[in-house]
PDB file of C-alpha atoms in Angstrom:
ATOM      1  CA  UNK A   1      -4.794 -20.298  25.354  1.00  0.00           C
ATOM      2  CA  UNK A   2      -4.166 -18.066  22.388  1.00  0.00           C
ATOM      3  CA  UNK A   3      -6.608 -18.385  19.543  1.00  0.00           C
ATOM      4  CA  UNK A   4      -6.590 -16.176  16.459  1.00  0.00           C
ATOM      5  CA  UNK A   5      -9.852 -16.059  14.524  1.00  0.00           C
ATOM      6  CA  UNK A   6     -10.097 -14.392  11.120  1.00  0.00           C
ATOM      7  CA  UNK A   7     -13.134 -13.160   9.245  1.00  0.00           C
ATOM      8  CA  UNK A   8     -13.954 -10.932   6.308  1.00  0.00           C
ATOM      9  CA  UNK A   9     -12.657 -12.893   3.354  1.00  0.00           C
ATOM     10  CA  UNK A  10     -14.678 -13.348   0.186  1.00  0.00           C
ATOM     11  CA  UNK A  11     -14.756 -12.988  -3.580  1.00  0.00           C
ATOM     12  CA  UNK A  12     -14.395  -9.674  -5.349  1.00  0.00           C
ATOM     13  CA  UNK A  13     -13.528  -8.395  -8.778  1.00  0.00           C
ATOM     14  CA  UNK A  14     -10.210  -6.734  -9.470  1.00  0.00           C
ATOM     15  CA  UNK A  15     -10.195  -3.212  -8.108  1.00  0.00           C
ATOM     16  CA  UNK A  16     -12.515  -4.126  -5.275  1.00  0.00           C
ATOM     17  CA  UNK A  17     -11.972  -3.935  -1.535  1.00  0.00           C
ATOM     18  CA  UNK A  18     -12.199  -6.203   1.487  1.00  0.00           C
ATOM     19  CA  UNK A  19     -11.575  -5.734   5.180  1.00  0.00           C
ATOM     20  CA  UNK A  20     -10.199  -8.635   7.174  1.00  0.00           C
ATOM     21  CA  UNK A  21     -10.595  -8.862  10.923  1.00  0.00           C
ATOM     22  CA  UNK A  22      -8.675 -11.012  13.388  1.00  0.00           C
ATOM     23  CA  UNK A  23      -9.773 -11.578  16.958  1.00  0.00           C
ATOM     24  CA  UNK A  24      -6.675 -12.017  19.100  1.00  0.00           C
ATOM     25  CA  UNK A  25      -8.296 -14.207  21.728  1.00  0.00           C
ATOM     26  CA  UNK A  26      -6.103 -14.813  24.748  1.00  0.00           C
ATOM     27  CA  UNK A  27      -3.203 -12.886  23.190  1.00  0.00           C
ATOM     28  CA  UNK A  28      -1.961 -10.132  25.457  1.00  0.00           C
ATOM     29  CA  UNK A  29       1.614  -9.501  24.314  1.00  0.00           C
ATOM     30  CA  UNK A  30       0.975  -5.934  23.341  1.00  0.00           C
ATOM     31  CA  UNK A  31       4.627  -5.128  22.634  1.00  0.00           C
ATOM     32  CA  UNK A  32       5.179  -7.789  20.017  1.00  0.00           C
ATOM     33  CA  UNK A  33       4.330  -7.966  16.354  1.00  0.00           C
ATOM     34  CA  UNK A  34       1.023  -9.124  14.995  1.00  0.00           C
ATOM     35  CA  UNK A  35       0.409  -9.376  11.304  1.00  0.00           C
ATOM     36  CA  UNK A  36      -1.011 -11.026   8.244  1.00  0.00           C
ATOM     37  CA  UNK A  37       0.505 -13.747   6.118  1.00  0.00           C
ATOM     38  CA  UNK A  38      -0.942 -15.254   2.944  1.00  0.00           C
ATOM     39  CA  UNK A  39      -0.747 -18.597   1.207  1.00  0.00           C
ATOM     40  CA  UNK A  40      -1.606 -19.123  -2.442  1.00  0.00           C
ATOM     41  CA  UNK A  41      -1.823 -22.561  -4.080  1.00  0.00           C
ATOM     42  CA  UNK A  42       1.591 -23.689  -5.182  1.00  0.00           C
ATOM     43  CA  UNK A  43       3.261 -20.691  -3.579  1.00  0.00           C
ATOM     44  CA  UNK A  44       5.286 -20.236  -0.438  1.00  0.00           C
ATOM     45  CA  UNK A  45       3.735 -18.530   2.519  1.00  0.00           C
ATOM     46  CA  UNK A  46       4.584 -14.815   2.476  1.00  0.00           C
ATOM     47  CA  UNK A  47       4.315 -12.002   4.951  1.00  0.00           C
ATOM     48  CA  UNK A  48       1.886  -9.260   3.961  1.00  0.00           C
ATOM     49  CA  UNK A  49       1.970  -6.740   6.797  1.00  0.00           C
ATOM     50  CA  UNK A  50       2.879  -6.463  10.456  1.00  0.00           C
ATOM     51  CA  UNK A  51       2.475  -3.953  13.272  1.00  0.00           C
ATOM     52  CA  UNK A  52       4.277  -3.839  16.624  1.00  0.00           C
ATOM     53  CA  UNK A  53       3.373  -2.460  20.016  1.00  0.00           C
ATOM     54  CA  UNK A  54       4.720   0.993  19.195  1.00  0.00           C
ATOM     55  CA  UNK A  55       2.672   1.226  16.024  1.00  0.00           C
ATOM     56  CA  UNK A  56       5.567   0.596  13.671  1.00  0.00           C
ATOM     57  CA  UNK A  57       4.320  -0.981  10.455  1.00  0.00           C
ATOM     58  CA  UNK A  58       5.861  -2.875   7.589  1.00  0.00           C
ATOM     59  CA  UNK A  59       4.296  -4.070   4.331  1.00  0.00           C
ATOM     60  CA  UNK A  60       5.264  -6.412   1.578  1.00  0.00           C
ATOM     61  CA  UNK A  61       6.306  -4.223  -1.357  1.00  0.00           C
ATOM     62  CA  UNK A  62       3.540  -5.401  -3.671  1.00  0.00           C
ATOM     63  CA  UNK A  63       0.764  -4.299  -1.277  1.00  0.00           C
ATOM     64  CA  UNK A  64       2.161  -0.905  -0.260  1.00  0.00           C
ATOM     65  CA  UNK A  65      -0.320   1.859  -0.985  1.00  0.00           C
ATOM     66  CA  UNK A  66      -3.200  -0.620  -1.309  1.00  0.00           C
ATOM     67  CA  UNK A  67      -3.338  -2.439   2.040  1.00  0.00           C
ATOM     68  CA  UNK A  68      -3.539  -0.920   5.511  1.00  0.00           C
ATOM     69  CA  UNK A  69      -2.937  -2.821   8.737  1.00  0.00           C
ATOM     70  CA  UNK A  70      -4.290  -1.555  12.034  1.00  0.00           C
ATOM     71  CA  UNK A  71      -4.817  -2.789  15.558  1.00  0.00           C
ATOM     72  CA  UNK A  72      -7.451  -1.988  18.158  1.00  0.00           C
ATOM     73  CA  UNK A  73      -5.914  -2.758  21.537  1.00  0.00           C
ATOM     74  CA  UNK A  74      -9.124  -2.145  23.449  1.00  0.00           C
ATOM     75  CA  UNK A  75     -10.985  -4.730  21.353  1.00  0.00           C
ATOM     76  CA  UNK A  76      -7.900  -6.932  20.946  1.00  0.00           C
ATOM     77  CA  UNK A  77      -8.452  -7.060  17.202  1.00  0.00           C
ATOM     78  CA  UNK A  78      -6.269  -6.757  14.146  1.00  0.00           C
ATOM     79  CA  UNK A  79      -7.465  -5.512  10.773  1.00  0.00           C
ATOM     80  CA  UNK A  80      -6.298  -5.535   7.186  1.00  0.00           C
ATOM     81  CA  UNK A  81      -7.984  -3.087   4.850  1.00  0.00           C
ATOM     82  CA  UNK A  82      -7.365  -4.189   1.262  1.00  0.00           C
ATOM     83  CA  UNK A  83      -8.116  -1.834  -1.612  1.00  0.00           C
ATOM     84  CA  UNK A  84      -7.545  -2.046  -5.364  1.00  0.00           C
ATOM     85  CA  UNK A  85      -7.275  -5.810  -5.108  1.00  0.00           C
ATOM     86  CA  UNK A  86      -5.465  -7.651  -7.886  1.00  0.00           C
ATOM     87  CA  UNK A  87      -5.976 -11.226  -9.095  1.00  0.00           C
ATOM     88  CA  UNK A  88      -2.567 -12.125  -7.710  1.00  0.00           C
ATOM     89  CA  UNK A  89      -3.765 -11.131  -4.241  1.00  0.00           C
ATOM     90  CA  UNK A  90      -5.864 -14.305  -4.298  1.00  0.00           C
ATOM     91  CA  UNK A  91      -4.788 -16.409  -1.311  1.00  0.00           C
ATOM     92  CA  UNK A  92      -5.717 -17.622   2.131  1.00  0.00           C
ATOM     93  CA  UNK A  93      -4.955 -14.795   4.531  1.00  0.00           C
ATOM     94  CA  UNK A  94      -3.780 -15.863   7.944  1.00  0.00           C
ATOM     95  CA  UNK A  95      -3.568 -13.791  11.110  1.00  0.00           C
ATOM     96  CA  UNK A  96      -0.344 -14.337  13.053  1.00  0.00           C
ATOM     97  CA  UNK A  97       1.266 -13.137  16.271  1.00  0.00           C
ATOM     98  CA  UNK A  98       4.702 -13.186  17.832  1.00  0.00           C
ATOM     99  CA  UNK A  99       5.882 -14.452  21.213  1.00  0.00           C
ATOM    100  CA  UNK A 100       9.178 -12.554  21.151  1.00  0.00           C
ATOM    101  CA  UNK A 101      10.194  -9.085  20.057  1.00  0.00           C
ATOM    102  CA  UNK A 102      11.559  -8.466  16.583  1.00  0.00           C
ATOM    103  CA  UNK A 103      11.369  -5.554  14.153  1.00  0.00           C
ATOM    104  CA  UNK A 104       8.294  -5.400  11.941  1.00  0.00           C
ATOM    105  CA  UNK A 105      10.278  -5.582   8.729  1.00  0.00           C
ATOM    106  CA  UNK A 106      11.862  -8.828   9.899  1.00  0.00           C
ATOM    107  CA  UNK A 107       8.475 -10.195  10.891  1.00  0.00           C
ATOM    108  CA  UNK A 108       7.110  -9.560   7.382  1.00  0.00           C
ATOM    109  CA  UNK A 109      10.200 -10.835   5.604  1.00  0.00           C
ATOM    110  CA  UNK A 110      10.535 -14.040   7.621  1.00  0.00           C
ATOM    111  CA  UNK A 111       6.778 -14.630   8.069  1.00  0.00           C
ATOM    112  CA  UNK A 112       7.443 -17.061  10.887  1.00  0.00           C
ATOM    113  CA  UNK A 113       5.228 -16.348  13.873  1.00  0.00           C
ATOM    114  CA  UNK A 114       4.471 -18.201  17.070  1.00  0.00           C
ATOM    115  CA  UNK A 115       0.687 -18.146  16.809  1.00  0.00           C
ATOM    116  CA  UNK A 116      -1.489 -18.682  13.743  1.00  0.00           C
ATOM    117  CA  UNK A 117      -5.135 -18.489  12.820  1.00  0.00           C
ATOM    118  CA  UNK A 118      -6.911 -20.840  10.426  1.00  0.00           C
ATOM    119  CA  UNK A 119      -7.099 -18.250   7.690  1.00  0.00           C
ATOM    120  CA  UNK A 120      -9.783 -16.663   5.549  1.00  0.00           C
ATOM    121  CA  UNK A 121      -9.939 -17.051   1.790  1.00  0.00           C
ATOM    122  CA  UNK A 122      -9.717 -14.053  -0.529  1.00  0.00           C
ATOM    123  CA  UNK A 123     -10.501 -14.555  -4.209  1.00  0.00           C
ATOM    124  CA  UNK A 124      -9.979 -11.763  -6.717  1.00  0.00           C
ATOM    125  CA  UNK A 125     -11.241 -12.263 -10.262  1.00  0.00           C
ATOM    126  CA  UNK A 126     -10.112 -10.304 -13.283  1.00  0.00           C
TER     127      UNK A 126
END
């Protein structure tokens, strides 16, 4: 069974940093996209970043230059380094993984993955 387990969320002030980690337990589709999605209260779920098996990466425009997604295949983990956090980055961040191939930009735009974690909360105060 595939189980995605996130950690690393918390509360920071604007301008601060956090690093999210996702354990991709039982997920061995190395060619497909894995990524991060976020949900804020009253908002639609939105794709934040995704990376595919070739290392191609896509980001939501509002996080470009501040967030960095990376993957450690040996440890089967996915990371999201978040710097210069803004209050509007406040959301539950959810690790997600695909079961079929699609380009990373599509994965971020559609934000509809096959596997989902429970999420980790990120709160950014002004």
